[in-house]
CSV table of C-alpha atoms and ligand atoms in Angstrom, one decimal:
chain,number,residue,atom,x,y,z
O,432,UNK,CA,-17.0,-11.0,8.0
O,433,UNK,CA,-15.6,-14.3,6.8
O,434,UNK,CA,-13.2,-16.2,8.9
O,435,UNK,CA,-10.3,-18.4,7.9
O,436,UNK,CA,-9.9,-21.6,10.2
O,437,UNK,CA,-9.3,-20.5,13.5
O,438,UNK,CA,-6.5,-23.6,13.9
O,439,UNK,CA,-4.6,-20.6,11.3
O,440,UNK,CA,-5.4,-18.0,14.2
O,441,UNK,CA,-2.9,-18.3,16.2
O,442,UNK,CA,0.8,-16.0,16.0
O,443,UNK,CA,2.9,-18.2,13.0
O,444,UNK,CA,5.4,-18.2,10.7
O,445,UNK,CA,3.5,-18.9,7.1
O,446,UNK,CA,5.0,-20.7,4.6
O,447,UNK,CA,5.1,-19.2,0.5
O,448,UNK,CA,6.4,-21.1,-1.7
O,449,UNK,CA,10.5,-21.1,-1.7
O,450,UNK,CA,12.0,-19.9,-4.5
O,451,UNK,CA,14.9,-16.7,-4.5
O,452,UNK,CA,15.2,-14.7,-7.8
O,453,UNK,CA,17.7,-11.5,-8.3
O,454,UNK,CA,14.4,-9.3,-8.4
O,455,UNK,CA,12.8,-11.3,-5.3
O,456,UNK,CA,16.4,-10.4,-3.5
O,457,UNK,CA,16.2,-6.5,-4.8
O,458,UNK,CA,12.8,-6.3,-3.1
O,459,UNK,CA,13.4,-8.1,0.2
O,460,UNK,CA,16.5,-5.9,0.5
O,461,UNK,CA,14.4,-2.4,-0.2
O,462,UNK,CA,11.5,-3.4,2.4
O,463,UNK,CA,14.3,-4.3,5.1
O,464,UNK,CA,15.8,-1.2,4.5
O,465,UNK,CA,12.4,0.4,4.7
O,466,UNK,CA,11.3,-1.3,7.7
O,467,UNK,CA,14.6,-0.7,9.4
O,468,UNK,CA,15.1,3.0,8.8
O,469,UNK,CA,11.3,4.0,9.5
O,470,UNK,CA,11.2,1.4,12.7
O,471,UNK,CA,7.7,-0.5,10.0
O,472,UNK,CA,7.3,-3.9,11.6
O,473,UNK,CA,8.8,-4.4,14.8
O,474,UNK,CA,9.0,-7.5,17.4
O,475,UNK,CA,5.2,-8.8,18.3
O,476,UNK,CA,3.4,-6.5,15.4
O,477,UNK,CA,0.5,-7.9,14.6
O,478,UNK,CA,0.4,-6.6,10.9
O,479,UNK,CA,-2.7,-6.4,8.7
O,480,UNK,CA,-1.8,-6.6,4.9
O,481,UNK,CA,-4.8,-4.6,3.1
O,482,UNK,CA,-5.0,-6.7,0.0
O,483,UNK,CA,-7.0,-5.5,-2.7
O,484,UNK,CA,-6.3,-8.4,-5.2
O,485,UNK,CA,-4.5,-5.8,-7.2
O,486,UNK,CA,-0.3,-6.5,-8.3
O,487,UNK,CA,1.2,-4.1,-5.3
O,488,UNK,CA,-0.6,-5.8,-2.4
O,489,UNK,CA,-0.1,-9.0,-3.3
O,490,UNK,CA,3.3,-9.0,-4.1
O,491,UNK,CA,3.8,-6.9,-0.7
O,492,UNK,CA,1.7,-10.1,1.6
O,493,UNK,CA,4.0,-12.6,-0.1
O,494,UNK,CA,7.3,-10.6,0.5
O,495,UNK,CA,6.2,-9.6,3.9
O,496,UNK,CA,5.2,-13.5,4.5
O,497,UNK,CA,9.3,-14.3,3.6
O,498,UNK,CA,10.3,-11.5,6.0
O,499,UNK,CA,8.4,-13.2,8.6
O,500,UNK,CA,10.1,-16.1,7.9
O,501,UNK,CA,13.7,-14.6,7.9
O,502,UNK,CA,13.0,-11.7,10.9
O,503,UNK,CA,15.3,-12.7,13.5
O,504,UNK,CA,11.8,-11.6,16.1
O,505,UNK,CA,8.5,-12.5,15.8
O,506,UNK,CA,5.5,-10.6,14.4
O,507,UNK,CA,2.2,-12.0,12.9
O,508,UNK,CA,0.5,-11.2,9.2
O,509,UNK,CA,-3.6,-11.2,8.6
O,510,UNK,CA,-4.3,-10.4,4.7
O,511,UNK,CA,-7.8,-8.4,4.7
O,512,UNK,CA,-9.5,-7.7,1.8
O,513,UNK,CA,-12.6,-5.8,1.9
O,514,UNK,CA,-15.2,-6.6,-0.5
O,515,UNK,CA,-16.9,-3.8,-1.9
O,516,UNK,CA,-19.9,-5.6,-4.2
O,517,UNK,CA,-18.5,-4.1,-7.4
O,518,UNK,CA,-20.5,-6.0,-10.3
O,519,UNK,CA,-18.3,-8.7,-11.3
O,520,UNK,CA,-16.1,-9.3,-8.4
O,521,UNK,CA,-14.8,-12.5,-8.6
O,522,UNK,CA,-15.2,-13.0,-4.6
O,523,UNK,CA,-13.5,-16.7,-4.7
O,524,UNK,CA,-10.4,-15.5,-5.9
O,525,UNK,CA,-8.3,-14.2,-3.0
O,526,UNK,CA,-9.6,-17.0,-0.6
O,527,UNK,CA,-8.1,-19.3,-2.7
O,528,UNK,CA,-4.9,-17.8,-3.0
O,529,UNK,CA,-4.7,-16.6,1.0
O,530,UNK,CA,-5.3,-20.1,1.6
O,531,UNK,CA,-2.5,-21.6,-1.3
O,532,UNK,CA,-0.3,-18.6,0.4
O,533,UNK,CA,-0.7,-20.3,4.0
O,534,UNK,CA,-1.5,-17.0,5.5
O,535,UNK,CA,-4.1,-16.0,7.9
O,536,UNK,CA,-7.1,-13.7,6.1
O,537,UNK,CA,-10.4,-12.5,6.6
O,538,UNK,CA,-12.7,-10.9,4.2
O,539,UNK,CA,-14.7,-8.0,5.1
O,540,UNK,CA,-18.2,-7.1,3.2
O,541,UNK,CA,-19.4,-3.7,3.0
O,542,UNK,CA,-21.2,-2.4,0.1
O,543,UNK,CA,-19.7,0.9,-0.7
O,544,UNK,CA,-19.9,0.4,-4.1
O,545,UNK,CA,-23.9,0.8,-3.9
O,546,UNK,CA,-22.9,4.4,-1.6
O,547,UNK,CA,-20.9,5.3,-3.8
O,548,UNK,CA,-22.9,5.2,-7.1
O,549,UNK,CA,-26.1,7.2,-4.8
O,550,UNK,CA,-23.6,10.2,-3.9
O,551,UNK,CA,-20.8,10.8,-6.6
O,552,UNK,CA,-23.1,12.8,-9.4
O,553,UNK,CA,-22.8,11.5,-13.0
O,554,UNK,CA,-19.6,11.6,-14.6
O,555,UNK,CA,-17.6,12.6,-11.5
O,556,UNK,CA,-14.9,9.7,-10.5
O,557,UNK,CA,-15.8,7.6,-7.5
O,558,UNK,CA,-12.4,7.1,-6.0
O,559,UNK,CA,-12.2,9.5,-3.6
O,560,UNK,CA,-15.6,8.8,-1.6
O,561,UNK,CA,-14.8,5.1,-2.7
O,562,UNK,CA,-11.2,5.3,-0.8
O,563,UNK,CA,-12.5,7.3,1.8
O,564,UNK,CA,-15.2,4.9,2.7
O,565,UNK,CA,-12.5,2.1,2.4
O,566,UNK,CA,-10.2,3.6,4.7
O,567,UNK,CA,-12.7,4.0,7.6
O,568,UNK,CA,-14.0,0.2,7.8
O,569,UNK,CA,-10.5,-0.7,7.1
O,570,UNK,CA,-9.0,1.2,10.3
O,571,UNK,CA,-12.3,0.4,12.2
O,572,UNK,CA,-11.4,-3.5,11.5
O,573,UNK,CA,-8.0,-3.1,12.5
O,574,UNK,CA,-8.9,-1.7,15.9
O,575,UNK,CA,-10.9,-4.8,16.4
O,576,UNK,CA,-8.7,-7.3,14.9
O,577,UNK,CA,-6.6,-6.0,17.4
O,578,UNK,CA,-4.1,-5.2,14.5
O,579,UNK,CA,-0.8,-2.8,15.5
O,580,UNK,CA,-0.3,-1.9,12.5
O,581,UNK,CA,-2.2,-1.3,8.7
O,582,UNK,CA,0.1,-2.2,5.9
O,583,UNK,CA,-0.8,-0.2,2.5
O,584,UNK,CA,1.1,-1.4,-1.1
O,585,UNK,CA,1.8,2.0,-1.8
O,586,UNK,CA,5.0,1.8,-3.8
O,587,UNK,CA,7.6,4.7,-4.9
O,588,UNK,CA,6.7,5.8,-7.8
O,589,UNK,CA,2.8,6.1,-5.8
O,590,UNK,CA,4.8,8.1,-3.6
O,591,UNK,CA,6.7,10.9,-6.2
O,592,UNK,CA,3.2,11.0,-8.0
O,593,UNK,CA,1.5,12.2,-4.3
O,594,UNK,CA,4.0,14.5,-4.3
O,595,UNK,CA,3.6,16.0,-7.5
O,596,UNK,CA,0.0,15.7,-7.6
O,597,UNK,CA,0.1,17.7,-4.2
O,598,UNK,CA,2.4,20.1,-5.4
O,599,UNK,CA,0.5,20.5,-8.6
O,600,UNK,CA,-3.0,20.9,-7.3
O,601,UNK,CA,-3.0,21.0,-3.6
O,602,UNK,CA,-0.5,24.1,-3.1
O,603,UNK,CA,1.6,22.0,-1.0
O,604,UNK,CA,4.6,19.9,-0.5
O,605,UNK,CA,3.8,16.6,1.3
O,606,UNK,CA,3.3,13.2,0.2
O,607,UNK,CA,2.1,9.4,1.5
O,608,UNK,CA,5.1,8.7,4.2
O,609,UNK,CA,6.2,5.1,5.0
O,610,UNK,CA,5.2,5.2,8.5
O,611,UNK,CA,2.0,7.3,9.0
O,612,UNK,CA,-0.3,7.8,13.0
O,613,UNK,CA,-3.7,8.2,12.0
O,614,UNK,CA,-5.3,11.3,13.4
O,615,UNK,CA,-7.4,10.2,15.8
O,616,UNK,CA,-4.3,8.3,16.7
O,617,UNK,CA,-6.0,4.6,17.0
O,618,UNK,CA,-4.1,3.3,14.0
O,619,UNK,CA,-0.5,3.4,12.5
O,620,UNK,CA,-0.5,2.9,8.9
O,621,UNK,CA,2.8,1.5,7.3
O,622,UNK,CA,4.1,1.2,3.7
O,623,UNK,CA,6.6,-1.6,2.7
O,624,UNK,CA,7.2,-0.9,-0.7
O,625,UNK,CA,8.3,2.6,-0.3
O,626,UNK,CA,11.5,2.2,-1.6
O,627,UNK,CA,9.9,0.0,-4.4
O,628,UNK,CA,10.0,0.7,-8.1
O,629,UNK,CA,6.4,0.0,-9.6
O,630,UNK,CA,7.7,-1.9,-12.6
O,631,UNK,CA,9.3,-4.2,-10.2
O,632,UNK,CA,6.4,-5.1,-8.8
O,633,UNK,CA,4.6,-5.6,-11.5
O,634,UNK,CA,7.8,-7.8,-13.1
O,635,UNK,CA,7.9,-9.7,-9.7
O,636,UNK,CA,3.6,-10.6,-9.8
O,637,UNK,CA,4.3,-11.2,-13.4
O,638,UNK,CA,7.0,-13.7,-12.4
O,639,UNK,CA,4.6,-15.7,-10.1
O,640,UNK,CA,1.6,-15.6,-11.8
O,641,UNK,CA,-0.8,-13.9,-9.0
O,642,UNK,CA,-4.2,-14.3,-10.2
O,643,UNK,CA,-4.6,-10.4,-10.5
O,644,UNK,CA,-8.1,-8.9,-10.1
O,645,UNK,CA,-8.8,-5.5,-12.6
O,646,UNK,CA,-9.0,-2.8,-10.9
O,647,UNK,CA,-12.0,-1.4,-13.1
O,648,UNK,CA,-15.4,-3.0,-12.2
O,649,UNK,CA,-16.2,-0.4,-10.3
O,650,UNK,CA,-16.8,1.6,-13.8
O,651,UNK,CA,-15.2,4.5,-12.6
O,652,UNK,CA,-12.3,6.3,-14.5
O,653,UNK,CA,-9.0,5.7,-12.7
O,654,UNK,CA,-8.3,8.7,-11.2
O,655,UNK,CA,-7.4,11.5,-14.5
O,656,UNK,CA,-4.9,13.6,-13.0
O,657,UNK,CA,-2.3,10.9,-11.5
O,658,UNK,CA,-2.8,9.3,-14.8
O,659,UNK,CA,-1.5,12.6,-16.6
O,660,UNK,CA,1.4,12.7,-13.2
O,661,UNK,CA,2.5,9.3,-14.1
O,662,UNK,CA,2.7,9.9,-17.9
O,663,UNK,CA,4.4,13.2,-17.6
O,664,UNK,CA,7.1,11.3,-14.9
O,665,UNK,CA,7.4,8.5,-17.3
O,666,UNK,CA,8.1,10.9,-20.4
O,667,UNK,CA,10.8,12.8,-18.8
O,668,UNK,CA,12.3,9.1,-17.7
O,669,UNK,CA,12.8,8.7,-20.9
O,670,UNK,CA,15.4,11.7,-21.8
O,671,UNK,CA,16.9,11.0,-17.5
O,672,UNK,CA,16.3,7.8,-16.3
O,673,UNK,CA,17.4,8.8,-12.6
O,674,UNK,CA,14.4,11.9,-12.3
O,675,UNK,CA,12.0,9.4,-10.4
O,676,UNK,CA,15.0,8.2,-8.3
O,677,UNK,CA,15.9,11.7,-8.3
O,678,UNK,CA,12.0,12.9,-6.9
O,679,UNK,CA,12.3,10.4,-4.2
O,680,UNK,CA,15.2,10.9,-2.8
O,681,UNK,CA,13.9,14.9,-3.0
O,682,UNK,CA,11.5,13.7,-0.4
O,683,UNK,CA,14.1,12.3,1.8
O,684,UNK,CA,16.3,15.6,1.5
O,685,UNK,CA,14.4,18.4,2.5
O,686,UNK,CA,16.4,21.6,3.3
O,687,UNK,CA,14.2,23.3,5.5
O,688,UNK,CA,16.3,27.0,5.6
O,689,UNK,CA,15.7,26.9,1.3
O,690,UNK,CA,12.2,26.9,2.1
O,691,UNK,CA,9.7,29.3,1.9
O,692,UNK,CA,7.6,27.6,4.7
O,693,UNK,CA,7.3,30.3,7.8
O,694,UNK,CA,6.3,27.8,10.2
O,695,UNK,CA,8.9,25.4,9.3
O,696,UNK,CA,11.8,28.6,9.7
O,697,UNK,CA,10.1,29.3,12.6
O,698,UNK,CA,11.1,25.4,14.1
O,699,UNK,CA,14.1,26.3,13.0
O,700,UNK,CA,14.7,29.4,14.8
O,701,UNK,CA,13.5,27.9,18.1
T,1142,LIG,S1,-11.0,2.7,-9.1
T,1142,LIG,FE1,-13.0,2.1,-8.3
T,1142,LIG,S2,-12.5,0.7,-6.6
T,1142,LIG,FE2,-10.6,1.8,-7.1
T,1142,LIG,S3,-10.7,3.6,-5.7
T,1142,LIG,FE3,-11.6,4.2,-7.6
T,1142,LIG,S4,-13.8,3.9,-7.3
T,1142,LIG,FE4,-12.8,2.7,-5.7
């Protein structure tokens, strides 16, 4: 595990560059209203901001870093990215910026990459071992850290594609919620950029000029059927703008009594 300076330890309000934009503005207002509504960061968190190197999480450290600034309570921010050994990683890269970005960070090492390619048989995508294996050193690190809470850069549109892609091919109706206990109840996972649009994100990280890493060197084919989710969300986008407004705010409007769910009628009855 790689340490920043430990001076940079201690519980701080870090300092990204200052600049305000209308898109900058639209995003700060949609994680506050996240945050408040699903109680995400709260006074003396001490948050760790999974950074992958990837547009989502690194737009959502340097947001979160101008909440911290603005929060009328304190909480604290360590970036984490865990290094997986995929050929070609360019393992200076977020350092750099973590340390430009004034923000407290450690980098974790785990070779999963090497796990991953001995298990998945030929032709098979990685990503689900691969996030798997991700998610348990990343919880396990947490614990340690002494870290409240796990912050994810899951954004909406992520969010309507779980719930499609669940819906789809899982037989059921759930989704990635912004506030999340793990099951063995030692973490609590939180989500930011729910109420986030993707292109926004990807507009805002275009705006400042992160030095984005590709999300390919693993070799592995992005995951087929989200890719097909996403396409078939974006087509019908196209002839109604509002449907993947319209599919979120279906996950915050569920009428239970219009539902075919027996154990859900059965809460109901009680
Ligand atoms: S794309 Fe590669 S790095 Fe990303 S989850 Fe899949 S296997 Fe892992």
């Amino acid at each position: 595990m790689q340490l920043d300076n430990p001076d940079t330890q201690s519980k701080r309000r870090s300092l990204p560059p200052i600049r305000t934009s209308k898109l900058e503005s639209k995003l700060l207002h949609q994680i506050g209203k996240a945050s408040k509504e699903f109680e995400l960061i709260e006074p003396d968190d001490k948050v760790m901001v999974c950074v992958s190197g990837g547009k989502d999480s690194m737009a959502m450290l340097h947001l979160l870093q101008i909440i911290q600034r603005r929060a009328p309570f304190p909480f604290s921010l360590v970036a984490v990215n865990l290094d997986q050994k995929q050929p070609g990683f360019p393992a200076h890269v977020l350092p750099e910026w973590f340390r430009a970005q004034g923000v407290e960070y450690r980098i974790l090492e785990q070779d999963t990459y090497s796990i991953v390619i001995d298990k998945v048989p030929a032709g098979k995508t990685y990503c689900s071992l691969c996030s798997r294996l991700r998610r348990g050193i990343l919880y396990n690190a947490a614990e340690e850290m002494g870290c409240s809470k796990i912050a994810l850069g899951h954004h909406r549109d992520d969010i309507i594609e779980t719930l499609l892609l669940n819906q789809f091919f899982s037989g059921q109706t759930k989704t990635m919620p912004p506030k999340l206990y793990s099951q063995d109840g030692r973490n609590i996972v939180i989500r930011p950029l729910a109420m986030c649009a993707e292109a926004d994100l990807a507009a805002f990280a275009e705006e400042l000029e992160f030095p984005i890493i590709p999300c390919d060197l693993c070799g592995s084919q992005e995951n087929l059927q989200r890719k097909k989710i996403k396409r078939l969300i974006a087509q019908l986008a196209k002839e109604n703008d509002k449907i993947p407004g319209n599919l979120f705010a279906a996950t915050r409007k569920v009428v239970p009594s219009h539902m075919l769910d027996m154990e859900l009628l059965k809460q109901l009855e009680d």
